[in-house]
mmCIF file of C-alpha atoms in Angstrom:
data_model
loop_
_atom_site.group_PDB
_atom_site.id
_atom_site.type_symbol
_atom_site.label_atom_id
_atom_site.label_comp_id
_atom_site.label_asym_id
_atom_site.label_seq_id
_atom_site.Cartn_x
_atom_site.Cartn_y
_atom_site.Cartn_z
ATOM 1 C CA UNK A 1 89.553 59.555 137.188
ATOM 2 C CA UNK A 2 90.210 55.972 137.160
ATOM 3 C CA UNK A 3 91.840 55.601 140.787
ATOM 4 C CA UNK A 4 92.661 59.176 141.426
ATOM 5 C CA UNK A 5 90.402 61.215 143.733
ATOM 6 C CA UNK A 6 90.723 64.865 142.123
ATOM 7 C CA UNK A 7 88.038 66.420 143.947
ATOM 8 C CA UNK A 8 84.504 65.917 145.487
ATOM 9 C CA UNK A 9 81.203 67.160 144.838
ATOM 10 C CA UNK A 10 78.304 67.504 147.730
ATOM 11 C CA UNK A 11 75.058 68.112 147.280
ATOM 12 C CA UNK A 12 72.542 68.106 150.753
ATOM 13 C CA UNK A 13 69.259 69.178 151.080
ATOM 14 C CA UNK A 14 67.819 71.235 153.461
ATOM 15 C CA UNK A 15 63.590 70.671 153.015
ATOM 16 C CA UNK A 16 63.815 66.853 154.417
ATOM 17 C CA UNK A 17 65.905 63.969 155.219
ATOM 18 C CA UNK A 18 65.899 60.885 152.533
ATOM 19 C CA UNK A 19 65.358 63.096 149.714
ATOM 20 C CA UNK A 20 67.716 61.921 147.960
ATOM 21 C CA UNK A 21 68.050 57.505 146.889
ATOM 22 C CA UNK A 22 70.927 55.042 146.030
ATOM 23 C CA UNK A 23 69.689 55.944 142.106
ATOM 24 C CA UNK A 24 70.349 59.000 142.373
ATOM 25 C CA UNK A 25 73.982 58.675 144.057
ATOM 26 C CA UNK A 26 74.655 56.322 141.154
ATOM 27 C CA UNK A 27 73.525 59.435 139.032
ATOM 28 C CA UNK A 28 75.525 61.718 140.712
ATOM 29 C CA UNK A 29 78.439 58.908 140.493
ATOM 30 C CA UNK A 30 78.613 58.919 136.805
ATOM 31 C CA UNK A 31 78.134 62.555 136.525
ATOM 32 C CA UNK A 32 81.371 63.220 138.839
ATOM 33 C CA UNK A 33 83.514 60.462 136.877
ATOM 34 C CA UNK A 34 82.556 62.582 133.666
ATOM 35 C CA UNK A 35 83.402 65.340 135.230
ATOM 36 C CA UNK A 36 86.477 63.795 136.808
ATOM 37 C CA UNK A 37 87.727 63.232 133.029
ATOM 38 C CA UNK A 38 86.733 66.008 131.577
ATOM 39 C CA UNK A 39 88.928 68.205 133.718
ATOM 40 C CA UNK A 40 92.000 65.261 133.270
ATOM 41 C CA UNK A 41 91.072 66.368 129.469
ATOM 42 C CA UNK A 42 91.445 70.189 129.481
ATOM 43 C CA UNK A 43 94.804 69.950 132.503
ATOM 44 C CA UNK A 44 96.110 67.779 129.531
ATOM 45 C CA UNK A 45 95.795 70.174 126.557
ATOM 46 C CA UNK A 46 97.194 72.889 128.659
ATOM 47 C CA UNK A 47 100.208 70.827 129.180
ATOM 48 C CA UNK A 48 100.404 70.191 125.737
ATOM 49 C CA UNK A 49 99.752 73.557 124.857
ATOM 50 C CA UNK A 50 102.320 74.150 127.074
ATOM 51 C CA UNK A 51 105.088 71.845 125.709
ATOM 52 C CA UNK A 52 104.568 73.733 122.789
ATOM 53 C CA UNK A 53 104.708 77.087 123.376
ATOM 54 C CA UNK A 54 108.072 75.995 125.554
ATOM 55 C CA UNK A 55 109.802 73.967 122.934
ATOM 56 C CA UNK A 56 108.793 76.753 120.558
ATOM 57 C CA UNK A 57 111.446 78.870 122.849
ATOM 58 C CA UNK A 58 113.711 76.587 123.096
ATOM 59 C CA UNK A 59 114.150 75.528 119.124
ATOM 60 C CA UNK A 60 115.794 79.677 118.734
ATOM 61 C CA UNK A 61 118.280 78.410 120.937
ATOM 62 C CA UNK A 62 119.282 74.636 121.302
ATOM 63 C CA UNK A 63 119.083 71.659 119.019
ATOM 64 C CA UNK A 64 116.345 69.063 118.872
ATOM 65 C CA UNK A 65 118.066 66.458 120.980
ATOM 66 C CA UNK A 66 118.801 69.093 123.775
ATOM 67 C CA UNK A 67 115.161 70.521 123.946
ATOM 68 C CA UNK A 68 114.353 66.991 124.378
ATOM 69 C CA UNK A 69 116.808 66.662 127.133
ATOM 70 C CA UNK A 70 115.549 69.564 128.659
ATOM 71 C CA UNK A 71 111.591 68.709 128.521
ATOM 72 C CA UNK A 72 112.109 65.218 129.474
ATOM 73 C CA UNK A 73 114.334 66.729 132.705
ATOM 74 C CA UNK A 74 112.150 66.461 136.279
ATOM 75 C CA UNK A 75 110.628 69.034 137.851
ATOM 76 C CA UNK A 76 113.829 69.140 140.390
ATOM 77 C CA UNK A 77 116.230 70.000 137.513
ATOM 78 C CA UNK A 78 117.333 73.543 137.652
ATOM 79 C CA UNK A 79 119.237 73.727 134.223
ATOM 80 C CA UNK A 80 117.941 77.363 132.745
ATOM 81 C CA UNK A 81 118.004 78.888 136.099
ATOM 82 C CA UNK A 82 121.497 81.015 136.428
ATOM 83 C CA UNK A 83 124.202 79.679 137.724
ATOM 84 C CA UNK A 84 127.583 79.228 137.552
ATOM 85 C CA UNK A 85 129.048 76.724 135.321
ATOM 86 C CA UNK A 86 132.195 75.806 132.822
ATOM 87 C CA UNK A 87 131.562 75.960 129.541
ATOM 88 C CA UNK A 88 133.121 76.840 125.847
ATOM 89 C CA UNK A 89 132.044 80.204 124.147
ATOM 90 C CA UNK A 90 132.625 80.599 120.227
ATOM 91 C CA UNK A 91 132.339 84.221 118.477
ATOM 92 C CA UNK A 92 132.432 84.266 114.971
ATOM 93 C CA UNK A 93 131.481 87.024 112.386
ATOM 94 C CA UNK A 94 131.955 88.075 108.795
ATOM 95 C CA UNK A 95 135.115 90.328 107.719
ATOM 96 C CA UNK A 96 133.767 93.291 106.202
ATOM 97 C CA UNK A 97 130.408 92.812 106.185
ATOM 98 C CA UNK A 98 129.570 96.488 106.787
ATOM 99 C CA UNK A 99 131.862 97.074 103.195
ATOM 100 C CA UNK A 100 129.914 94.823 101.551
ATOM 101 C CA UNK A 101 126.492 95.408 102.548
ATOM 102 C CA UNK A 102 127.109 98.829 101.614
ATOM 103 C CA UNK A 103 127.602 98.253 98.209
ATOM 104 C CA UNK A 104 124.115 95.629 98.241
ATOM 105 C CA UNK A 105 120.487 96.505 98.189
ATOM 106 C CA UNK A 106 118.779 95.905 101.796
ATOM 107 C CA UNK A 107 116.419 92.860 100.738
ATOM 108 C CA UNK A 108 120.013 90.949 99.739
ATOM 109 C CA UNK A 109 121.785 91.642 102.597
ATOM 110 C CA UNK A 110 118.750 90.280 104.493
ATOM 111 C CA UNK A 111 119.045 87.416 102.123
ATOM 112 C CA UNK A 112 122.330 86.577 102.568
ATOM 113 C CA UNK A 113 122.427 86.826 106.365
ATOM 114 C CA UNK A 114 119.170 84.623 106.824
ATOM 115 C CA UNK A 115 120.708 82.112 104.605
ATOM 116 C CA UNK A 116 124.292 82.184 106.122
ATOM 117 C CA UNK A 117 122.726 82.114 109.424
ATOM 118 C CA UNK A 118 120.463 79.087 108.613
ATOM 119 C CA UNK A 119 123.475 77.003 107.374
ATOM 120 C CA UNK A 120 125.716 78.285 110.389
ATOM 121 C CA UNK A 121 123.056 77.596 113.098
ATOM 122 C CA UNK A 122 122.685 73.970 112.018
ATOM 123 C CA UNK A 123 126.243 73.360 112.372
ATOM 124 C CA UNK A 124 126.095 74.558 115.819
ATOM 125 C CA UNK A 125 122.984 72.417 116.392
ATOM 126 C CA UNK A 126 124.651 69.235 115.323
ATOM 127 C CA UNK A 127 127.283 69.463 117.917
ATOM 128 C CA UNK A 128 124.742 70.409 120.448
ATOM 129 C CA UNK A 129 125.715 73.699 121.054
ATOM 130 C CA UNK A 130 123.374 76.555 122.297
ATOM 131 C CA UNK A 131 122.713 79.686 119.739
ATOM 132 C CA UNK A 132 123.133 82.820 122.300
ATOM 133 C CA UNK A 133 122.424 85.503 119.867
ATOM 134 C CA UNK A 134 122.804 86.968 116.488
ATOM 135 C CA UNK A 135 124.724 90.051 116.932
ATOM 136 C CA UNK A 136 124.477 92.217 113.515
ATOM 137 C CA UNK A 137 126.673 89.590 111.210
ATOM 138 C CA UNK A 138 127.965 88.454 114.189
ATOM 139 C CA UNK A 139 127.067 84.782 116.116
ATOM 140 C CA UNK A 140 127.874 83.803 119.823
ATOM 141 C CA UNK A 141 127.117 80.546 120.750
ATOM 142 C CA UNK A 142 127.724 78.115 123.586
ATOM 143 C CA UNK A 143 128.732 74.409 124.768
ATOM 144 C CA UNK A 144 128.600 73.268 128.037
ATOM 145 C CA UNK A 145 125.432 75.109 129.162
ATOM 146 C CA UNK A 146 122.192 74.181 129.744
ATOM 147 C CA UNK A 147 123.219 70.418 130.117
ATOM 148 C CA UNK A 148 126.668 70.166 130.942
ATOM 149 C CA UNK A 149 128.726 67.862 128.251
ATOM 150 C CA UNK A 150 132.428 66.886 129.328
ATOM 151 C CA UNK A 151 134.113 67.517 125.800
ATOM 152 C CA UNK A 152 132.218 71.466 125.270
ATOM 153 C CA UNK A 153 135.714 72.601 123.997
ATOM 154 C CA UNK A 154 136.142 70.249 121.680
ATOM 155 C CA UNK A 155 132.697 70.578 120.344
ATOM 156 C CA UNK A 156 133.014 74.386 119.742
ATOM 157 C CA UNK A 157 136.281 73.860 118.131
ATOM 158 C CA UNK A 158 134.687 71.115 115.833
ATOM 159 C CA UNK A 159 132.019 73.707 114.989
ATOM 160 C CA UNK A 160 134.461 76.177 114.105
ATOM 161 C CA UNK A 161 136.252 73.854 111.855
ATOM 162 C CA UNK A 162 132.762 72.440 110.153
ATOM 163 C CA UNK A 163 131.414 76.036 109.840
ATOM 164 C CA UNK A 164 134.492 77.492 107.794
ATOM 165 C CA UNK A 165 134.634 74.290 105.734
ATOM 166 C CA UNK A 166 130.692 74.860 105.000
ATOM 167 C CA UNK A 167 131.255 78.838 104.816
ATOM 168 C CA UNK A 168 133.617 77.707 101.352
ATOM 169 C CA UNK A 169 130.870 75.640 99.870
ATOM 170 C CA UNK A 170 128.715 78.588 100.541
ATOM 171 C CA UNK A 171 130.537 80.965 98.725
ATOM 172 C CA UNK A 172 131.065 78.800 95.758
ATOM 173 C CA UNK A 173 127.988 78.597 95.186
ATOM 174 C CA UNK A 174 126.252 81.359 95.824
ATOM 175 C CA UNK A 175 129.471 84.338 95.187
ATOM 176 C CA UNK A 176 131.856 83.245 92.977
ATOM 177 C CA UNK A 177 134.792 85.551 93.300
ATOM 178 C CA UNK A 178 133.483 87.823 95.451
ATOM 179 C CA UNK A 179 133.957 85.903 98.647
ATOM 180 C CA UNK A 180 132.873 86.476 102.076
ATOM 181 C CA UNK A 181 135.306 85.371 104.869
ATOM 182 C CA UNK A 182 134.602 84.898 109.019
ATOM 183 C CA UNK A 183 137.353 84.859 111.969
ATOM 184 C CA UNK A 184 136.750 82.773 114.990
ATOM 185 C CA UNK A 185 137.143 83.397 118.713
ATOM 186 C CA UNK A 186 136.662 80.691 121.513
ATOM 187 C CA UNK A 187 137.455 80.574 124.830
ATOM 188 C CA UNK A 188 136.990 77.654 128.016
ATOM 189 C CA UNK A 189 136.049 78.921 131.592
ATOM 190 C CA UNK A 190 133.459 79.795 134.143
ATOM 191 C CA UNK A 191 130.645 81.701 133.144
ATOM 192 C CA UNK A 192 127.348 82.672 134.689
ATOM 193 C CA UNK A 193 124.460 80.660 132.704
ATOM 194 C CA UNK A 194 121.055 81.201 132.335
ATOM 195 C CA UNK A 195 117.404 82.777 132.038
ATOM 196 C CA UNK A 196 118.163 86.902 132.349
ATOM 197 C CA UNK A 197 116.536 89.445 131.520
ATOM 198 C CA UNK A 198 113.012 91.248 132.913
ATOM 199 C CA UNK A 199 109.398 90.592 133.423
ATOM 200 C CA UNK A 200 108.386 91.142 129.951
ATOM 201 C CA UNK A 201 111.713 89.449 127.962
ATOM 202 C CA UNK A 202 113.784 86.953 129.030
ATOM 203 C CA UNK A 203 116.181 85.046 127.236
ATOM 204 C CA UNK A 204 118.854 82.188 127.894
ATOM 205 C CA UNK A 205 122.597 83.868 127.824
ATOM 206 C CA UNK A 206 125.922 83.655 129.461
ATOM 207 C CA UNK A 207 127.833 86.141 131.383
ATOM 208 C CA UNK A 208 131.664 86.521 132.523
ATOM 209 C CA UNK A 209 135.127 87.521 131.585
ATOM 210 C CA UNK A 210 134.965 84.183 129.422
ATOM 211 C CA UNK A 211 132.553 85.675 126.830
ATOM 212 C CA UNK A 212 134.148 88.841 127.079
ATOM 213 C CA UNK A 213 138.082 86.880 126.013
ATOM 214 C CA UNK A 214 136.293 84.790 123.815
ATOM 215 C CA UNK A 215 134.672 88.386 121.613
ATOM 216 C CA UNK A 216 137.839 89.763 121.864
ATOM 217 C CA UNK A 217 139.895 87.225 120.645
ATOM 218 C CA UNK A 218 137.404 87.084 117.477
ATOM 219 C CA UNK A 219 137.502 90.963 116.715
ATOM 220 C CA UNK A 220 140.502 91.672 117.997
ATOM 221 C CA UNK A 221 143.298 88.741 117.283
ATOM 222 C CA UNK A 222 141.972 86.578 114.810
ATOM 223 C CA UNK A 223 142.583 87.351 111.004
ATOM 224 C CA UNK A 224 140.223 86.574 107.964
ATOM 225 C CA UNK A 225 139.985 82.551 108.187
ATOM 226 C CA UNK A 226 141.426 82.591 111.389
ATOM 227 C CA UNK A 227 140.313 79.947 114.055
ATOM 228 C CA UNK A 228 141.632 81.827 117.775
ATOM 229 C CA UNK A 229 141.087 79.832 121.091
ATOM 230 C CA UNK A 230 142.142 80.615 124.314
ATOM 231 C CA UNK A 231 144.949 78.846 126.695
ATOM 232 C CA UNK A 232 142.167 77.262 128.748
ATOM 233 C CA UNK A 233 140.666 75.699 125.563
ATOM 234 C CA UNK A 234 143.741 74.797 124.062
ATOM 235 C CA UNK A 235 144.669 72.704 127.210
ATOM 236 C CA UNK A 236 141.687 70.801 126.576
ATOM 237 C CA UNK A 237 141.517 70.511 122.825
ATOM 238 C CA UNK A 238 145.122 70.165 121.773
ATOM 239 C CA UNK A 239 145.222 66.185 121.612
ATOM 240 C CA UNK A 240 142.371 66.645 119.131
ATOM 241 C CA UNK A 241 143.685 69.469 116.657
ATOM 242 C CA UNK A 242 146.770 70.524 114.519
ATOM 243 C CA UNK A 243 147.325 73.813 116.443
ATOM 244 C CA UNK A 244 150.346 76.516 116.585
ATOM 245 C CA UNK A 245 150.784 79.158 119.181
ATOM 246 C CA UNK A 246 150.484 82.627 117.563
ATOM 247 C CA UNK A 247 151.792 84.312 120.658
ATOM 248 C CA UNK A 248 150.645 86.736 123.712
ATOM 249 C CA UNK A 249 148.442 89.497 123.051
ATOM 250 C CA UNK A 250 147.127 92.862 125.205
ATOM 251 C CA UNK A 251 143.070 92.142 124.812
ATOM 252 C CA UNK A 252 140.702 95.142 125.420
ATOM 253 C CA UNK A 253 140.229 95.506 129.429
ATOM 254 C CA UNK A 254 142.895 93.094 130.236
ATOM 255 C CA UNK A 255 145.903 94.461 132.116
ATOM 256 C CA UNK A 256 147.767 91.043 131.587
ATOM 257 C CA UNK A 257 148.864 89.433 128.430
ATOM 258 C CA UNK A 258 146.743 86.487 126.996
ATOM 259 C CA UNK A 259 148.088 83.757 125.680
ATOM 260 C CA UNK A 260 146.386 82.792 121.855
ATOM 261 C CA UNK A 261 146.814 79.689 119.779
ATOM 262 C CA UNK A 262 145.045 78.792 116.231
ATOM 263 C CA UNK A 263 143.522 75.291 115.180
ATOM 264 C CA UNK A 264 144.624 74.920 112.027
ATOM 265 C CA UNK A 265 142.825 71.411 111.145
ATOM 266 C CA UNK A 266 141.278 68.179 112.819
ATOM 267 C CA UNK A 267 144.228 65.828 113.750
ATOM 268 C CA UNK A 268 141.773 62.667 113.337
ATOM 269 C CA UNK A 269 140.536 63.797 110.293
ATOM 270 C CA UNK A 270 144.503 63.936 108.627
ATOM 271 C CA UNK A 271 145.142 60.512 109.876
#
């Protein structure tokens, strides 16, 4: 194919030498270069096929720009395979939801959580951040794994602050008085990142005592409204947001007290 040798074709005869004449190696020529691009043809569509079916994957869990980040990586690059890396992990989920959706028929409840979800996931795509799962009403995502990004805290906390301003146009306009309300946990720190799971299913996920600080800050600290982060992430975000320490608090599984602080608003965004 064009100046690429991709394999060879013999043909010999056993009856008689000279069987065969500089016609019919021209023959044989044009029949291998057809052949030659026919198989460039069909390795193409599988990689394209392939593309696909991979970005396809991807798009549950990272925005556009990352997948493209991620596709256009080399062959070398080693970004979904676990390992250990920094990075920012937000919980958030709706107060009461399981109060609520009592009192709702089953095809609204699957209403409202496809549409909350929808407008919470693109927030979380627009700072680049990675959708880990959908947990009931609850949402863990991440920033600062696959592709490492130097300012992952302040990403997640931007998210947080975005997704509770959009969570208010929300309910204006689809509840009215009857409100729903979401509490926020994030926490900075090492965490294992990447394809786990078995054979048959494997998904993209982080591991560590960082996502297990960052849940329990959300379900166990912060209030209705409530934006929680821990000490690492406040260290890193606090020159960017009007924060207040809230105090030191006895998390699930932790023998030692954790320190918790609250964002309370973008500091660029008073100015």
């Amino acid at each position: 194919n064009k100046d690429d040798v991709i394999g060879v074709v013999f043909v010999d005869s056993t009856t008689r030498s000279g069987t065969f004449t500089p016609s019919d190696l021209d023959l044989l020529t044009a029949l291998a270069n057809y052949a030659a691009i026919g198989i460039e043809q069909a390795r193409l569509n599988e990689k394209i096929k392939e593309e696909i079916k991979r970005r396809g994957q991807l798009e549950r869990y990272h925005s556009p720009s990352v997948i493209n980040r991620i596709l256009n990586a080399t062959e070398s690059d080693q970004s979904l395979d676990a390992q250990e890396v920094d990075a920012t992990v937000m919980f958030t989920d709706i107060v009461g939801f399981t109060g609520m959706s009592e009192k709702m028929e089953p095809h609204r409840v699957a209403l409202l959580l496809n549409e909350y979800f929808g407008e919470m996931t693109e927030i979380i795509f627009k700072f680049e951040g990675t959708l880990d799962k959908f947990m009931g009403d609850a949402i863990m995502a991440v920033f600062g794994a696959p592709l490492a990004m130097e300012d992952h805290a302040v990403r997640a906390v931007k998210t947080a602050l975005e997704m509770r301003e959009k969570l208010n146009e929300f309910n204006d306009e689809k509840f009215g008085q009857q409100k729903i309300n979401v509490r926020f946990g994030i926490n900075t720190g090492p965490v294992v990142a990447g394809d786990i799971g078995s054979p048959k299913r494997i998904e993209y996920t982080v591991l560590g005592n960082t996502v297990n600080i960052a849940q329990r800050l959300e379900a166990g600290v912060a209030k209705p409204g409530q934006i929680t982060i821990g000490a690492n992430t406040y260290e890193l975000v606090k020159d960017y947001f009007e924060t207040q320490e809230l105090g030191e608090f006895s998390l699930k599984g932790w023998e030692q007290m954790t320190k918790v602080y609250e964002v309370i608003s973008d500091k660029k965004r008073e100015t």
